[in-house]
Structure formats: C-alpha cells, structure tokens
C-alpha cells in the first residue's frame, strides 16, 4: 500500500516513470526486431495471399492496441473522476494521441492491404466502420480536452466524455454489425479468425508484445511531460529544469 | 424534484418562448430550407429521391438539432439562471428534465408534425412517412439527450459549434442506423419491430442516464 501512496506524489511518480523508459524501450526494440524477423523472414508465404498477408504483423497489433488504449483511458478517466487522482488525468491525456495513432495505423494498413486483396481501398464493413468511429471518439476527446485546457477549466468534463464513450462503444459496435448484415455485406470475416498456423502465429504474438511495449514507452515519456506541465510552478520542477 | 419546482421552470421556459417566438421558427425554417436543397442538388428524379429521402430526412433533423444545441444551456449560464437554481435548490434535476422536454417540444416536435407535408417533395408514400415519423418520435429525444450531454460538457467553451459536432456525432451513429434500418425494412415490406424495440431501449437508457450526466456537467460549467 505504501508504494501506491508514494506514487501519488508527482515528483516521486516522475522519477519512477523515468526509470521505466530504458526497460520499455529495450523491450520494444528487442520484440520488434524479433517479431519483424519472424514475420518477414521466418513465416512462410500464404498459399492464397502470397507475401501480402505479412501486413497482418503491423495491422492486427495496431487494431488491438487501439481498443486496448481506449479501455485503459476509460480506467484512467474513472480514477481521475472518482478518486480525483491528478496523475490518472496525466495518463489519460498522454494516452489519447497514442490510441488515435494506433486507430489511424490500423485503418491505413488495412486499407493498403485491402487494395490488392479485396480490390478496393475502403469498404463499409462492420469492423472498418467501428474502427473509424473509434478514431472519431479519440478525436472528440482530444478536441474537448484541448478546449477545456485553453479556457483554463479542469478536465472533469473530458473524463466524463471518455466514460460516456466507453458505454457507447458496444452499442456502436453492435449497431454497425446489424447495419452491415442488413445490407448483406461481402463475407470478409475470413479475415477475422484465420485458422492461423503456428509458424505464422508466434511472430504475431511477439509483435503484439512489441506494440504493448511501444505504448508503454510513449505513455511513460508523454506522461512525464504532462506531469511537468501540471506542476510547472512547483519547486521540484524548477529544480529539474 | 417537486411539482412546484417543475411548474416554476416550465413557466419560465414558456415565457421565454412567447417572448422569443423566433426560437421555434428558426429550426423549422432551417429544416425546410435545407430539405428543399436536396431535390435541387440531386435533380427531380422520382426514384432516386424516394430512395434517399429517409436518410436525408434523418440527417437534416440531426443537423437541425445540432445547431439548436449550441445555445441550449449557454444563455442560462450567461444570465446566471443556472447559478440561481443551484444556489436556491442545490440541484438542477427539475431544470434539466423540463429544459429537455421543452426543447424537444418546441424545436423537434414541429419538424415531425410537418413531416407528412414535406415528404411530398420526395414522393414518399404514407406508409413510409408513418414509420419515419415513428422512428423520429422515438429517436429525436435520444439524440437530444446525447447532444445535451455534449453541450453541457462543452459549456462555456469557445467555438462550440464545431466542438460539439466532433464530440457528439460519433455517438449519434447507432440511432441513425436503427432509425434508417426500420424505414428500410418497411420499404422492403418486412416487419420493423426489432429496430424499433432497440430504439425504445435506447430511449429509456438515455432518459435514465443522460440527465444525471447533464446535471453533473452543468454544475462543473457553473463552477467554471
């Protein structure tokens, strides 16, 4: 319990986060190299898609992380709103652009893969649509938080928006699926759960780990910056700078 | 939330409306004008207009609502009304419910009532108009509540119009899908109870949860 109470102090938290930079960076680089080597060199080409399938090693982790980061943000928003933990707010603020980037990357890589495989850059498939809406939700939070900050208000309102969004995500997801089946969408769900061979699977899992490390690394760096911004006028920040 | 408090807010809102009848007229005029642009842009093609009409009507309703939301709470904040209610009663519960109802009654209900007339521009048959009105009756209160959540969270911030649109449009999507889905089903001659029931569920969910969030956010807005 003691360590948790200590972590609530901004200066202590800043130092602890500083110590996490090197390990998470190392983890990210090692796992990334291993995963890319496994995915691009070791894994056999797909019998149908050839080498084109290899984009899965950047696409799936991005899509997964885009959802994971939003869940993390909901958790941070809850902490910030209910327990008034300012550091949770720093983590929330730091996470949003990262999550938005992952959502954008998922859409971009999916689109690049879709052109040769499906013959189109974009299709109103349920998964693509929900990912797009997720990106919009990230942007909505960032816009509101930015406006709040500029007018000198505290960020309770933007925390609330994240929580409202998290209630809406399942509703949006299922309504999009319903909408898609109504229109008799093309059966692209083979993409959803490919019965994937082990030699193709392990690099994917390693890449997933690498992406989580990247999220951790960028989160730690951005959070340190947010903490400095928040405590700009305090003595310990002036001491560091 | 006593009857006394409700009638007080109701009286104030009604007086406001009688003295500013433009508040009722503007959304309605915007709706009619925006709607008339579609046949002009798409051309007077009977089948095409009939096909796009449900979606277009839903979208224009949505944008009319969005434009009205900008000022739903901000005038009361500027004039200190919110502050007075908070000081005297300690809660905004009755204010929020009455405000939402009155806003719906004056700026959204007229649109729905006018719908059978305007639907003639798109050559819609009565059976489609009927289901359209039903989905709008169920859907507009939910849109209003979701939009008001956004408006209360962005209370007192600059550039509210764009900000509000970016915040709440993604949350409008389920309503849009189910509302249009019901109309499409009826167009194909299929029973549309399913999506209508879903919209009913959204309605009650929003009615229970929305005002709680709005009250909280308005309080934060007053605190500044």
XYZ file of C-alpha atoms in Angstrom:
465
model
C 0.000 0.000 0.000
C 2.835 2.311 0.874
C 4.227 2.278 -2.656
C 0.820 3.275 -4.091
C 0.555 6.244 -1.765
C 4.092 7.270 -2.675
C 3.221 7.004 -6.380
C 0.531 9.629 -5.901
C 3.238 12.199 -5.321
C 4.013 13.778 -8.661
C 7.740 14.162 -8.124
C 8.136 10.532 -6.997
C 5.973 9.292 -9.871
C 8.048 11.359 -12.302
C 11.220 9.667 -11.117
C 9.723 6.155 -11.186
C 8.449 6.730 -14.720
C 11.929 7.905 -15.673
C 13.327 4.570 -14.569
C 10.801 2.743 -16.783
C 11.990 4.400 -20.018
C 15.049 2.203 -20.626
C 13.356 -1.178 -19.879
C 10.312 -0.450 -22.030
C 12.485 0.901 -24.863
C 14.664 -2.210 -24.713
C 11.609 -4.458 -24.690
C 10.109 -2.605 -27.635
C 13.277 -2.795 -29.766
C 14.030 -6.455 -28.996
C 10.459 -7.654 -29.520
C 10.056 -5.514 -32.628
C 13.209 -6.906 -34.236
C 12.298 -10.471 -33.259
C 8.712 -10.087 -34.451
C 9.684 -8.467 -37.752
C 12.316 -11.121 -38.389
C 9.804 -13.850 -37.595
C 7.052 -12.236 -39.623
C 9.013 -11.122 -42.669
C 11.665 -13.844 -42.902
C 10.692 -16.962 -40.981
C 6.943 -17.196 -41.585
C 6.036 -18.928 -44.863
C 4.116 -17.024 -47.528
C 0.382 -17.567 -47.531
C -0.868 -20.004 -50.187
C -3.570 -17.559 -51.267
C -2.347 -14.086 -50.434
C 1.369 -14.679 -51.002
C 3.575 -12.231 -49.186
C 0.735 -9.724 -48.923
C -0.564 -11.335 -45.767
C 2.529 -10.177 -43.883
C 0.902 -6.797 -43.248
C -1.054 -8.649 -40.558
C 2.033 -8.243 -38.348
C 1.558 -4.495 -38.161
C -2.187 -4.330 -38.783
C -3.558 -6.635 -36.093
C -1.412 -5.240 -33.251
C -2.440 -1.687 -34.212
C -6.128 -2.600 -34.200
C -5.776 -4.450 -30.898
C -3.864 -1.620 -29.263
C -6.356 0.997 -30.498
C -9.040 -0.780 -28.470
C -6.790 -1.583 -25.518
C -5.722 2.050 -25.187
C -9.341 3.207 -25.100
C -10.089 0.735 -22.298
C -7.019 1.998 -20.440
C -8.269 5.547 -20.949
C -11.659 4.647 -19.517
C -9.881 3.222 -16.473
C -7.763 6.388 -16.082
C -10.851 8.585 -16.543
C -12.631 6.642 -13.813
C -9.691 7.077 -11.440
C -9.421 10.766 -12.248
C -13.128 11.429 -11.861
C -13.994 9.305 -8.836
C -10.798 9.389 -6.789
C -9.589 12.767 -8.086
C -6.160 11.365 -8.918
C -4.415 14.014 -10.987
C -1.809 11.566 -12.249
C -4.570 9.442 -13.794
C -5.554 12.512 -15.738
C -1.960 12.881 -16.946
C -2.024 9.259 -18.123
C -5.382 9.830 -19.825
C -4.154 12.895 -21.657
C -0.938 11.152 -22.625
C -2.776 8.079 -23.934
C -5.267 9.741 -26.279
C -2.918 10.698 -29.145
C -1.246 7.276 -28.941
C -4.580 5.486 -29.199
C -5.679 7.721 -32.044
C -2.416 6.958 -33.857
C -2.953 3.214 -33.452
C -6.519 3.508 -34.765
C -5.266 5.513 -37.728
C -2.490 2.991 -38.398
C -4.976 0.124 -38.251
C -7.141 1.875 -40.838
C -4.146 2.800 -43.005
C -2.540 -0.652 -43.031
C -5.919 -2.301 -43.538
C -6.557 -0.032 -46.465
C -3.147 -0.772 -48.001
C -3.853 -4.485 -47.638
C -7.392 -4.128 -48.916
C -6.422 -2.663 -52.280
C -4.580 -5.733 -53.642
C -6.661 -8.313 -51.714
C -10.217 -7.005 -51.948
C -9.600 -4.705 -54.912
C -10.680 -1.596 -53.023
C -9.146 0.859 -50.576
C -12.230 1.050 -48.442
C -15.372 -0.952 -47.856
C -18.170 -0.281 -45.395
C -17.511 -3.457 -43.496
C -18.630 -3.547 -39.862
C -15.082 -3.823 -38.496
C -13.722 -0.991 -40.595
C -16.631 1.224 -39.666
C -16.286 0.624 -35.933
C -12.559 1.305 -36.117
C -13.280 4.573 -37.919
C -15.809 5.591 -35.270
C -13.287 4.711 -32.581
C -10.856 7.134 -34.221
C -13.581 9.809 -34.161
C -14.167 9.160 -30.447
C -10.457 9.684 -29.757
C -10.514 12.922 -31.731
C -13.644 14.118 -29.917
C -11.947 13.614 -26.556
C -8.772 15.367 -27.701
C -10.686 18.349 -29.073
C -12.730 18.769 -25.880
C -9.732 18.341 -23.595
C -7.790 20.880 -25.603
C -10.656 23.390 -25.452
C -11.015 22.885 -21.696
C -7.331 23.421 -21.150
C -7.257 26.553 -23.282
C -10.055 28.151 -21.297
C -8.395 27.224 -18.029
C -11.042 24.745 -16.885
C -10.253 21.462 -15.148
C -10.646 18.295 -17.147
C -13.565 16.603 -15.392
C -15.755 17.182 -18.434
C -13.374 15.408 -20.803
C -13.050 12.479 -18.375
C -16.820 12.226 -18.426
C -16.798 12.195 -22.228
C -14.444 9.206 -22.209
C -16.790 7.344 -19.856
C -19.837 8.211 -21.982
C -17.875 6.971 -24.984
C -16.991 3.688 -23.346
C -20.662 2.980 -22.632
C -21.411 3.734 -26.259
C -18.671 1.603 -27.809
C -20.516 -1.743 -27.504
C -23.755 -0.110 -28.692
C -21.987 1.401 -31.693
C -20.217 -1.876 -32.418
C -23.365 -3.980 -32.422
C -25.414 -1.433 -34.315
C -22.744 -1.324 -37.012
C -22.764 -5.116 -37.264
C -26.551 -5.040 -37.513
C -26.388 -2.331 -40.178
C -23.856 -4.307 -42.155
C -25.755 -7.588 -42.113
C -28.863 -5.695 -43.164
C -27.082 -4.706 -46.342
C -25.796 -8.227 -46.998
C -22.125 -7.365 -46.738
C -19.426 -9.329 -48.513
C -18.218 -12.233 -46.422
C -14.857 -10.881 -45.417
C -14.932 -12.412 -41.999
C -12.337 -14.952 -43.112
C -10.050 -12.111 -42.133
C -11.424 -12.135 -38.613
C -10.386 -15.539 -37.389
C -7.964 -17.156 -39.757
C -7.093 -20.625 -38.524
C -3.516 -19.475 -38.389
C -0.511 -21.814 -38.492
C 1.913 -21.783 -35.620
C 4.804 -20.501 -37.731
C 2.673 -17.515 -38.672
C 1.170 -17.071 -35.223
C 4.215 -16.630 -32.984
C 5.579 -13.557 -34.771
C 2.117 -12.033 -34.438
C 2.115 -12.560 -30.688
C 5.646 -11.177 -30.430
C 4.588 -8.128 -32.436
C 1.638 -7.685 -30.103
C 4.058 -7.657 -27.174
C 6.259 -5.181 -29.026
C 3.321 -2.855 -29.615
C 2.333 -3.003 -25.956
C 5.936 -2.064 -25.069
C 5.787 0.815 -27.566
C 2.576 2.035 -25.967
C 4.217 1.777 -22.536
C 7.285 3.650 -23.727
C 5.434 6.516 -25.404
C 2.983 6.671 -22.482
C 5.808 6.987 -19.970
C 7.547 9.730 -21.964
C 4.366 11.688 -22.613
C 3.181 11.254 -19.026
C 6.433 12.695 -17.708
C 5.880 15.701 -19.924
C 2.293 16.081 -18.696
C 3.434 15.874 -15.085
C 6.000 18.614 -15.700
C 3.329 20.764 -17.349
C 0.905 20.197 -14.486
C 3.422 21.011 -11.753
C 5.161 23.731 -13.722
C 5.145 26.204 -10.856
C 6.329 23.869 -8.116
C 9.798 23.891 -6.644
C 10.835 20.393 -7.690
C 10.103 21.050 -11.379
C 12.065 24.279 -11.242
C 14.882 22.316 -9.645
C 14.953 19.822 -12.534
C 14.714 22.373 -15.293
C -37.977 17.428 -7.768
C -41.284 18.794 -6.539
C -44.267 19.878 -8.633
C -43.659 23.418 -7.513
C -40.148 23.466 -8.897
C -41.217 21.891 -12.166
C -44.024 24.359 -12.715
C -41.668 27.225 -11.966
C -39.138 26.152 -14.587
C -41.948 25.359 -17.004
C -43.411 28.818 -16.578
C -40.062 30.475 -17.105
C -39.320 28.475 -20.234
C -42.767 29.166 -21.687
C -42.442 32.895 -21.049
C -39.056 32.809 -22.735
C -40.598 31.170 -25.766
C -43.553 33.520 -26.018
C -41.223 36.483 -25.914
C -38.828 34.949 -28.445
C -41.005 33.084 -30.948
C -38.023 33.037 -33.308
C -36.629 30.217 -31.231
C -39.381 27.948 -32.540
C -39.367 29.322 -36.035
C -35.656 29.213 -36.804
C -35.078 25.457 -36.551
C -38.214 24.791 -38.551
C -37.195 27.213 -41.287
C -33.706 25.757 -41.396
C -35.155 22.272 -41.720
C -37.471 23.231 -44.595
C -34.766 25.181 -46.401
C -32.086 22.535 -46.078
C -34.529 19.872 -47.193
C -35.523 21.773 -50.310
C -31.888 21.867 -51.416
C -31.720 18.112 -51.897
C -34.089 17.802 -54.850
C -32.329 20.831 -56.350
C -28.917 19.194 -55.943
C -29.892 15.671 -56.964
C -32.330 16.543 -59.722
C -36.042 15.804 -59.884
C -35.655 12.055 -60.234
C -38.642 10.298 -58.767
C -36.984 7.019 -57.770
C -33.723 8.473 -56.560
C -35.458 10.989 -54.300
C -37.686 8.303 -52.850
C -34.676 6.143 -52.084
C -32.569 8.792 -50.387
C -35.453 10.550 -48.621
C -35.443 8.607 -45.311
C -31.699 9.070 -44.861
C -31.849 12.707 -45.896
C -34.743 13.472 -43.549
C -32.919 11.814 -40.678
C -29.684 13.646 -41.380
C -31.290 17.068 -41.721
C -33.206 16.513 -38.488
C -29.924 15.600 -36.844
C -28.176 18.732 -38.084
C -31.098 20.966 -37.138
C -30.867 19.526 -33.648
C -27.121 20.025 -33.552
C -27.428 23.691 -34.470
C -30.035 24.302 -31.788
C -27.902 22.627 -29.139
C -25.268 25.328 -29.210
C -27.365 27.713 -27.171
C -29.481 25.284 -25.151
C -27.687 25.897 -21.837
C -25.322 28.750 -22.615
C -27.939 31.557 -22.377
C -28.986 30.308 -18.954
C -25.352 30.190 -17.888
C -24.694 33.732 -19.104
C -27.772 35.147 -17.403
C -26.957 33.403 -14.152
C -30.074 31.239 -14.177
C -28.131 28.021 -13.630
C -26.288 29.555 -10.726
C -29.530 30.717 -9.103
C -31.135 27.304 -9.403
C -28.047 25.698 -7.907
C -27.964 28.198 -5.052
C -31.641 28.019 -4.204
C -32.351 24.344 -4.776
C -28.942 22.733 -4.653
C -29.844 20.619 -7.662
C -30.618 21.047 -11.330
C -32.759 17.941 -11.664
C -36.111 19.544 -12.413
C -34.439 22.192 -14.562
C -32.745 19.582 -16.779
C -35.863 17.473 -17.324
C -38.084 20.460 -18.089
C -35.468 22.061 -20.297
C -35.005 18.889 -22.329
C -38.742 18.401 -22.703
C -39.375 21.989 -23.722
C -36.534 21.982 -26.202
C -37.842 18.811 -27.797
C -41.403 20.124 -27.779
C -40.565 23.408 -29.455
C -37.770 22.615 -31.879
C -38.168 18.941 -32.777
C -41.849 18.110 -32.500
C -42.830 20.772 -35.082
C -40.468 19.122 -37.559
C -42.085 15.748 -37.033
C -45.555 17.238 -37.362
C -44.594 18.946 -40.606
C -43.062 15.764 -41.983
C -46.120 14.386 -43.867
C -46.269 17.630 -45.812
C -42.555 17.845 -46.603
C -42.402 14.166 -47.507
C -44.372 15.062 -50.639
C -41.247 16.743 -52.007
C -39.688 13.289 -52.042
C -42.821 11.466 -53.310
C -42.886 9.287 -50.189
C -45.946 7.050 -49.736
C -47.901 7.354 -46.482
C -46.722 4.003 -45.119
C -43.102 5.193 -45.252
C -43.968 8.597 -43.812
C -45.705 6.879 -40.925
C -42.720 4.721 -39.971
C -40.410 7.700 -40.478
C -42.460 9.757 -38.035
C -42.477 6.894 -35.574
C -38.689 6.461 -35.692
C -38.184 10.203 -35.355
C -40.585 10.346 -32.402
C -38.549 7.644 -30.690
C -35.159 8.815 -31.913
C -35.150 12.588 -31.534
C -35.439 12.550 -27.712
C -32.407 10.260 -27.562
C -30.473 12.451 -29.983
C -31.421 15.465 -27.908
C -30.271 13.867 -24.659
C -26.956 12.698 -26.131
C -26.438 16.096 -27.734
C -27.257 17.865 -24.458
C -24.664 15.744 -22.693
C -22.157 17.104 -25.188
C -23.473 20.653 -24.870
C -23.279 20.573 -21.078
C -19.759 19.138 -21.132
C -18.634 21.889 -23.523
C -20.449 24.607 -21.612
C -18.681 27.959 -21.688
C -16.008 26.935 -24.197
C -15.237 28.812 -27.386
C -16.052 27.508 -30.884
C -18.841 25.399 -29.506
C -20.498 24.533 -32.810
C -17.620 22.597 -34.318
C -16.518 21.224 -30.973
C -19.982 19.913 -30.230
C -20.301 18.264 -33.638
C -16.971 16.476 -33.234
C -17.932 15.258 -29.772
C -21.456 14.001 -30.325
C -21.709 12.948 -33.976
C -19.967 9.596 -33.366
C -22.433 8.928 -30.545
C -25.385 9.594 -32.873
C -24.450 6.741 -35.189
C -26.430 3.891 -33.540
C -29.629 5.949 -33.662
C -29.054 6.808 -37.294
C -28.500 3.154 -38.158
C -31.540 1.824 -36.319
C -33.822 4.648 -37.405
C -32.944 4.212 -41.037
C -32.900 0.443 -40.679
C -36.525 0.424 -39.549
C -37.558 2.566 -42.520
C -35.640 0.386 -44.967
C -37.299 -2.746 -43.562
C -40.742 -1.231 -44.049
C -39.777 -0.202 -47.583
C -38.973 -3.858 -48.287
C -42.249 -4.913 -46.728
C -40.703 -6.545 -43.658
C -41.788 -6.164 -40.041
C -39.700 -3.456 -38.334
C -40.436 -4.228 -34.686
C -36.832 -5.254 -33.955
C -35.070 -1.957 -34.627
C -37.996 -0.035 -33.150
C -37.676 -2.025 -29.931
C -33.940 -1.268 -29.865
C -34.692 2.422 -30.260
C -37.157 2.184 -27.400
C -34.428 0.630 -25.267
C -32.047 3.469 -26.194
C -34.785 5.932 -25.272
C -35.154 4.617 -21.747
C -31.408 4.199 -21.289
C -30.839 7.812 -22.334
C -33.741 9.073 -20.227
C -32.333 7.435 -17.110
C -28.620 8.063 -17.600
C -28.451 11.256 -19.638
C -29.919 13.807 -17.198
C -27.586 12.575 -14.448
C -24.539 13.340 -16.582
C -26.022 16.641 -17.768
C -26.687 17.838 -14.201
C -23.153 16.994 -13.150
C -21.616 18.680 -16.198
C -23.746 21.811 -15.812
C -22.587 22.123 -12.229
C -18.959 21.925 -13.401
C -19.743 24.524 -16.046
C -21.115 26.918 -13.423
C -18.095 26.351 -11.198
C -16.008 27.322 -14.252
